[in-house]
Amino acid sequence: VQLQASGGGSVQAGGSLRLSCAASGTIYSSYILAWFRQAPGKEREFVAGIAWRSNSKAYADSVKGRFTISRDNAENTVYLQMNSLNVDDTAVYHCAADTDPRTKWPSVSRYEYDYWGQGTLVTVSS
């Protein structure tokens, strides 16, 4: 599966952005799609994930109530709606797919994900 992320940009604190991750190839029901982010000098961290079969969703504590992950099955696309952005949200955002059907939900470790898209930069200014 190939993943193409888009939608990053620059925004002021308090603003919103919506990221998109278009997947080419077959998305099987066992897959988990997720967003990770990596700020300069920091480890890549889990942001949000969605289970393709159940539509279950998981969020990092730092984004709960502000970010929403969703999917469009027909378009094989995953979205990340980001509201109330703050400077700590500045990072390169990556979408990823965990294709192992044995993975237990939720899958928050980047080591579980075997396909990655290129990143899209989100910059939040104060």
PDB file of C-alpha atoms in Angstrom:
ATOM      1  CA  VAL A   1       0.000   0.000   0.000  1.00  0.00           C
ATOM      2  CA  GLN A   2       1.223   3.499  -0.806  1.00  0.00           C
ATOM      3  CA  LEU A   3       0.280   6.481   1.312  1.00  0.00           C
ATOM      4  CA  GLN A   4       0.205  10.106   0.237  1.00  0.00           C
ATOM      5  CA  ALA A   5      -0.216  12.770   2.910  1.00  0.00           C
ATOM      6  CA  SER A   6      -1.247  16.334   2.212  1.00  0.00           C
ATOM      7  CA  GLY A   7      -2.831  19.354   3.841  1.00  0.00           C
ATOM      8  CA  GLY A   8      -0.054  20.726   5.994  1.00  0.00           C
ATOM      9  CA  GLY A   9       0.694  24.399   6.216  1.00  0.00           C
ATOM     10  CA  SER A  10       1.199  27.363   8.489  1.00  0.00           C
ATOM     11  CA  VAL A  11      -1.488  28.546  10.856  1.00  0.00           C
ATOM     12  CA  GLN A  12      -1.764  30.763  13.899  1.00  0.00           C
ATOM     13  CA  ALA A  13      -2.460  29.350  17.325  1.00  0.00           C
ATOM     14  CA  GLY A  14      -6.130  28.581  17.740  1.00  0.00           C
ATOM     15  CA  GLY A  15      -6.564  27.827  14.063  1.00  0.00           C
ATOM     16  CA  SER A  16      -7.467  24.634  12.235  1.00  0.00           C
ATOM     17  CA  LEU A  17      -6.086  22.407   9.508  1.00  0.00           C
ATOM     18  CA  ARG A  18      -7.249  19.191   7.902  1.00  0.00           C
ATOM     19  CA  LEU A  19      -4.726  16.610   6.790  1.00  0.00           C
ATOM     20  CA  SER A  20      -5.497  13.941   4.221  1.00  0.00           C
ATOM     21  CA  CYS A  21      -3.848  10.582   3.641  1.00  0.00           C
ATOM     22  CA  ALA A  22      -4.758   8.919   0.365  1.00  0.00           C
ATOM     23  CA  ALA A  23      -4.004   5.218   0.177  1.00  0.00           C
ATOM     24  CA  SER A  24      -3.446   3.408  -3.081  1.00  0.00           C
ATOM     25  CA  GLY A  25      -3.834  -0.324  -3.240  1.00  0.00           C
ATOM     26  CA  THR A  26      -6.245  -2.474  -1.297  1.00  0.00           C
ATOM     27  CA  ILE A  27      -7.057  -1.521   2.266  1.00  0.00           C
ATOM     28  CA  TYR A  28      -8.045  -4.748   3.989  1.00  0.00           C
ATOM     29  CA  SER A  29     -10.436  -4.712   6.894  1.00  0.00           C
ATOM     30  CA  SER A  30      -7.698  -5.796   9.298  1.00  0.00           C
ATOM     31  CA  TYR A  31      -5.591  -2.708   8.650  1.00  0.00           C
ATOM     32  CA  ILE A  32      -5.063   0.140  11.062  1.00  0.00           C
ATOM     33  CA  LEU A  33      -4.348   3.581   9.638  1.00  0.00           C
ATOM     34  CA  ALA A  34      -2.796   6.237  11.817  1.00  0.00           C
ATOM     35  CA  TRP A  35      -1.168   9.618  12.056  1.00  0.00           C
ATOM     36  CA  PHE A  36       2.153  10.166  13.759  1.00  0.00           C
ATOM     37  CA  ARG A  37       4.129  13.359  14.142  1.00  0.00           C
ATOM     38  CA  GLN A  38       7.732  14.269  14.703  1.00  0.00           C
ATOM     39  CA  ALA A  39       8.882  17.624  16.011  1.00  0.00           C
ATOM     40  CA  PRO A  40      12.500  18.750  15.604  1.00  0.00           C
ATOM     41  CA  GLY A  41      14.756  16.901  18.012  1.00  0.00           C
ATOM     42  CA  LYS A  42      11.958  14.658  19.259  1.00  0.00           C
ATOM     43  CA  GLU A  43      10.867  11.093  18.745  1.00  0.00           C
ATOM     44  CA  ARG A  44       8.078  10.247  16.332  1.00  0.00           C
ATOM     45  CA  GLU A  45       4.881   9.975  18.346  1.00  0.00           C
ATOM     46  CA  PHE A  46       1.425   8.553  17.840  1.00  0.00           C
ATOM     47  CA  VAL A  47      -1.326  11.111  17.273  1.00  0.00           C
ATOM     48  CA  ALA A  48      -4.444   9.221  16.221  1.00  0.00           C
ATOM     49  CA  GLY A  49      -5.431   5.888  14.712  1.00  0.00           C
ATOM     50  CA  ILE A  50      -8.463   4.274  13.139  1.00  0.00           C
ATOM     51  CA  ALA A  51      -9.273   0.600  12.726  1.00  0.00           C
ATOM     52  CA  TRP A  52     -10.572  -0.013   9.243  1.00  0.00           C
ATOM     53  CA  ARG A  53     -12.961  -2.853  10.156  1.00  0.00           C
ATOM     54  CA  SER A  54     -14.601  -1.412  13.243  1.00  0.00           C
ATOM     55  CA  ASN A  55     -14.022   2.312  12.747  1.00  0.00           C
ATOM     56  CA  SER A  56     -12.655   2.361  16.295  1.00  0.00           C
ATOM     57  CA  LYS A  57     -10.540   5.416  16.998  1.00  0.00           C
ATOM     58  CA  ALA A  58      -7.713   6.175  19.380  1.00  0.00           C
ATOM     59  CA  TYR A  59      -6.019   9.435  20.266  1.00  0.00           C
ATOM     60  CA  ALA A  60      -2.961  10.596  22.104  1.00  0.00           C
ATOM     61  CA  ASP A  61      -3.878  12.406  25.314  1.00  0.00           C
ATOM     62  CA  SER A  62      -2.295  15.601  23.988  1.00  0.00           C
ATOM     63  CA  VAL A  63      -4.794  15.872  21.123  1.00  0.00           C
ATOM     64  CA  LYS A  64      -7.995  14.445  22.618  1.00  0.00           C
ATOM     65  CA  GLY A  65     -10.899  16.809  22.188  1.00  0.00           C
ATOM     66  CA  ARG A  66      -9.041  18.844  19.549  1.00  0.00           C
ATOM     67  CA  PHE A  67      -8.217  16.383  16.767  1.00  0.00           C
ATOM     68  CA  THR A  68     -10.578  14.019  14.962  1.00  0.00           C
ATOM     69  CA  ILE A  69      -9.564  11.121  12.750  1.00  0.00           C
ATOM     70  CA  SER A  70     -12.002   9.884  10.124  1.00  0.00           C
ATOM     71  CA  ARG A  71     -12.037   7.862   6.943  1.00  0.00           C
ATOM     72  CA  ASP A  72     -13.694   7.731   3.566  1.00  0.00           C
ATOM     73  CA  ASN A  73     -13.928   4.084   2.565  1.00  0.00           C
ATOM     74  CA  ALA A  74     -14.856   4.826  -1.021  1.00  0.00           C
ATOM     75  CA  GLU A  75     -11.846   7.082  -1.492  1.00  0.00           C
ATOM     76  CA  ASN A  76      -9.453   5.020   0.670  1.00  0.00           C
ATOM     77  CA  THR A  77      -8.588   8.216   2.477  1.00  0.00           C
ATOM     78  CA  VAL A  78      -7.980   9.014   6.129  1.00  0.00           C
ATOM     79  CA  TYR A  79      -8.385  12.530   7.453  1.00  0.00           C
ATOM     80  CA  LEU A  80      -7.095  14.304  10.516  1.00  0.00           C
ATOM     81  CA  GLN A  81      -9.108  17.367  11.459  1.00  0.00           C
ATOM     82  CA  MET A  82      -7.007  19.499  13.781  1.00  0.00           C
ATOM     83  CA  ASN A  83      -8.691  22.269  15.758  1.00  0.00           C
ATOM     84  CA  SER A  84      -7.460  24.620  18.465  1.00  0.00           C
ATOM     85  CA  LEU A  85      -3.906  24.192  17.270  1.00  0.00           C
ATOM     86  CA  ASN A  86      -1.084  25.363  19.495  1.00  0.00           C
ATOM     87  CA  VAL A  87       2.638  25.785  18.995  1.00  0.00           C
ATOM     88  CA  ASP A  88       3.298  22.354  20.502  1.00  0.00           C
ATOM     89  CA  ASP A  89       1.481  20.811  17.532  1.00  0.00           C
ATOM     90  CA  THR A  90       4.217  22.015  15.188  1.00  0.00           C
ATOM     91  CA  ALA A  91       5.719  18.933  13.556  1.00  0.00           C
ATOM     92  CA  VAL A  92       5.988  16.870  10.428  1.00  0.00           C
ATOM     93  CA  TYR A  93       2.887  14.673  10.301  1.00  0.00           C
ATOM     94  CA  HIS A  94       3.113  11.212   8.778  1.00  0.00           C
ATOM     95  CA  CYS A  95       0.381   8.755   7.933  1.00  0.00           C
ATOM     96  CA  ALA A  96       1.068   5.079   8.390  1.00  0.00           C
ATOM     97  CA  ALA A  97      -0.546   1.690   7.935  1.00  0.00           C
ATOM     98  CA  ASP A  98      -0.308  -1.360  10.167  1.00  0.00           C
ATOM     99  CA  THR A  99      -1.152  -4.316   7.943  1.00  0.00           C
ATOM    100  CA  ASP A 100      -0.508  -7.128  10.407  1.00  0.00           C
ATOM    101  CA  PRO A 101      -3.855  -8.782  11.232  1.00  0.00           C
ATOM    102  CA  ARG A 102      -2.408  -9.968  14.556  1.00  0.00           C
ATOM    103  CA  THR A 103      -1.955  -6.448  15.881  1.00  0.00           C
ATOM    104  CA  LYS A 104      -4.018  -5.723  18.963  1.00  0.00           C
ATOM    105  CA  TRP A 105      -6.022  -2.540  19.040  1.00  0.00           C
ATOM    106  CA  PRO A 106      -5.053   0.181  19.729  1.00  0.00           C
ATOM    107  CA  SER A 107      -1.753   0.215  17.941  1.00  0.00           C
ATOM    108  CA  VAL A 108       0.212   3.240  19.160  1.00  0.00           C
ATOM    109  CA  SER A 109       3.820   2.113  18.654  1.00  0.00           C
ATOM    110  CA  ARG A 110       5.479   3.300  15.489  1.00  0.00           C
ATOM    111  CA  TYR A 111       7.244  -0.072  15.298  1.00  0.00           C
ATOM    112  CA  GLU A 112       3.917  -1.753  14.566  1.00  0.00           C
ATOM    113  CA  TYR A 113       3.454   0.198  11.346  1.00  0.00           C
ATOM    114  CA  ASP A 114       4.992  -1.154   8.184  1.00  0.00           C
ATOM    115  CA  TYR A 115       3.947   1.388   5.565  1.00  0.00           C
ATOM    116  CA  TRP A 116       4.603   5.100   5.788  1.00  0.00           C
ATOM    117  CA  GLY A 117       3.766   8.082   3.661  1.00  0.00           C
ATOM    118  CA  GLN A 118       5.951  11.111   3.245  1.00  0.00           C
ATOM    119  CA  GLY A 119       5.420  13.775   5.863  1.00  0.00           C
ATOM    120  CA  THR A 120       3.487  16.984   5.654  1.00  0.00           C
ATOM    121  CA  LEU A 121       4.690  19.938   7.707  1.00  0.00           C
ATOM    122  CA  VAL A 122       2.389  21.712  10.131  1.00  0.00           C
ATOM    123  CA  THR A 123       3.668  24.958  11.608  1.00  0.00           C
ATOM    124  CA  VAL A 124       1.708  26.746  14.314  1.00  0.00           C
ATOM    125  CA  SER A 125       2.772  30.249  15.275  1.00  0.00           C
ATOM    126  CA  SER A 126       1.816  32.177  18.397  1.00  0.00           C
TER     127      SER A 126
END
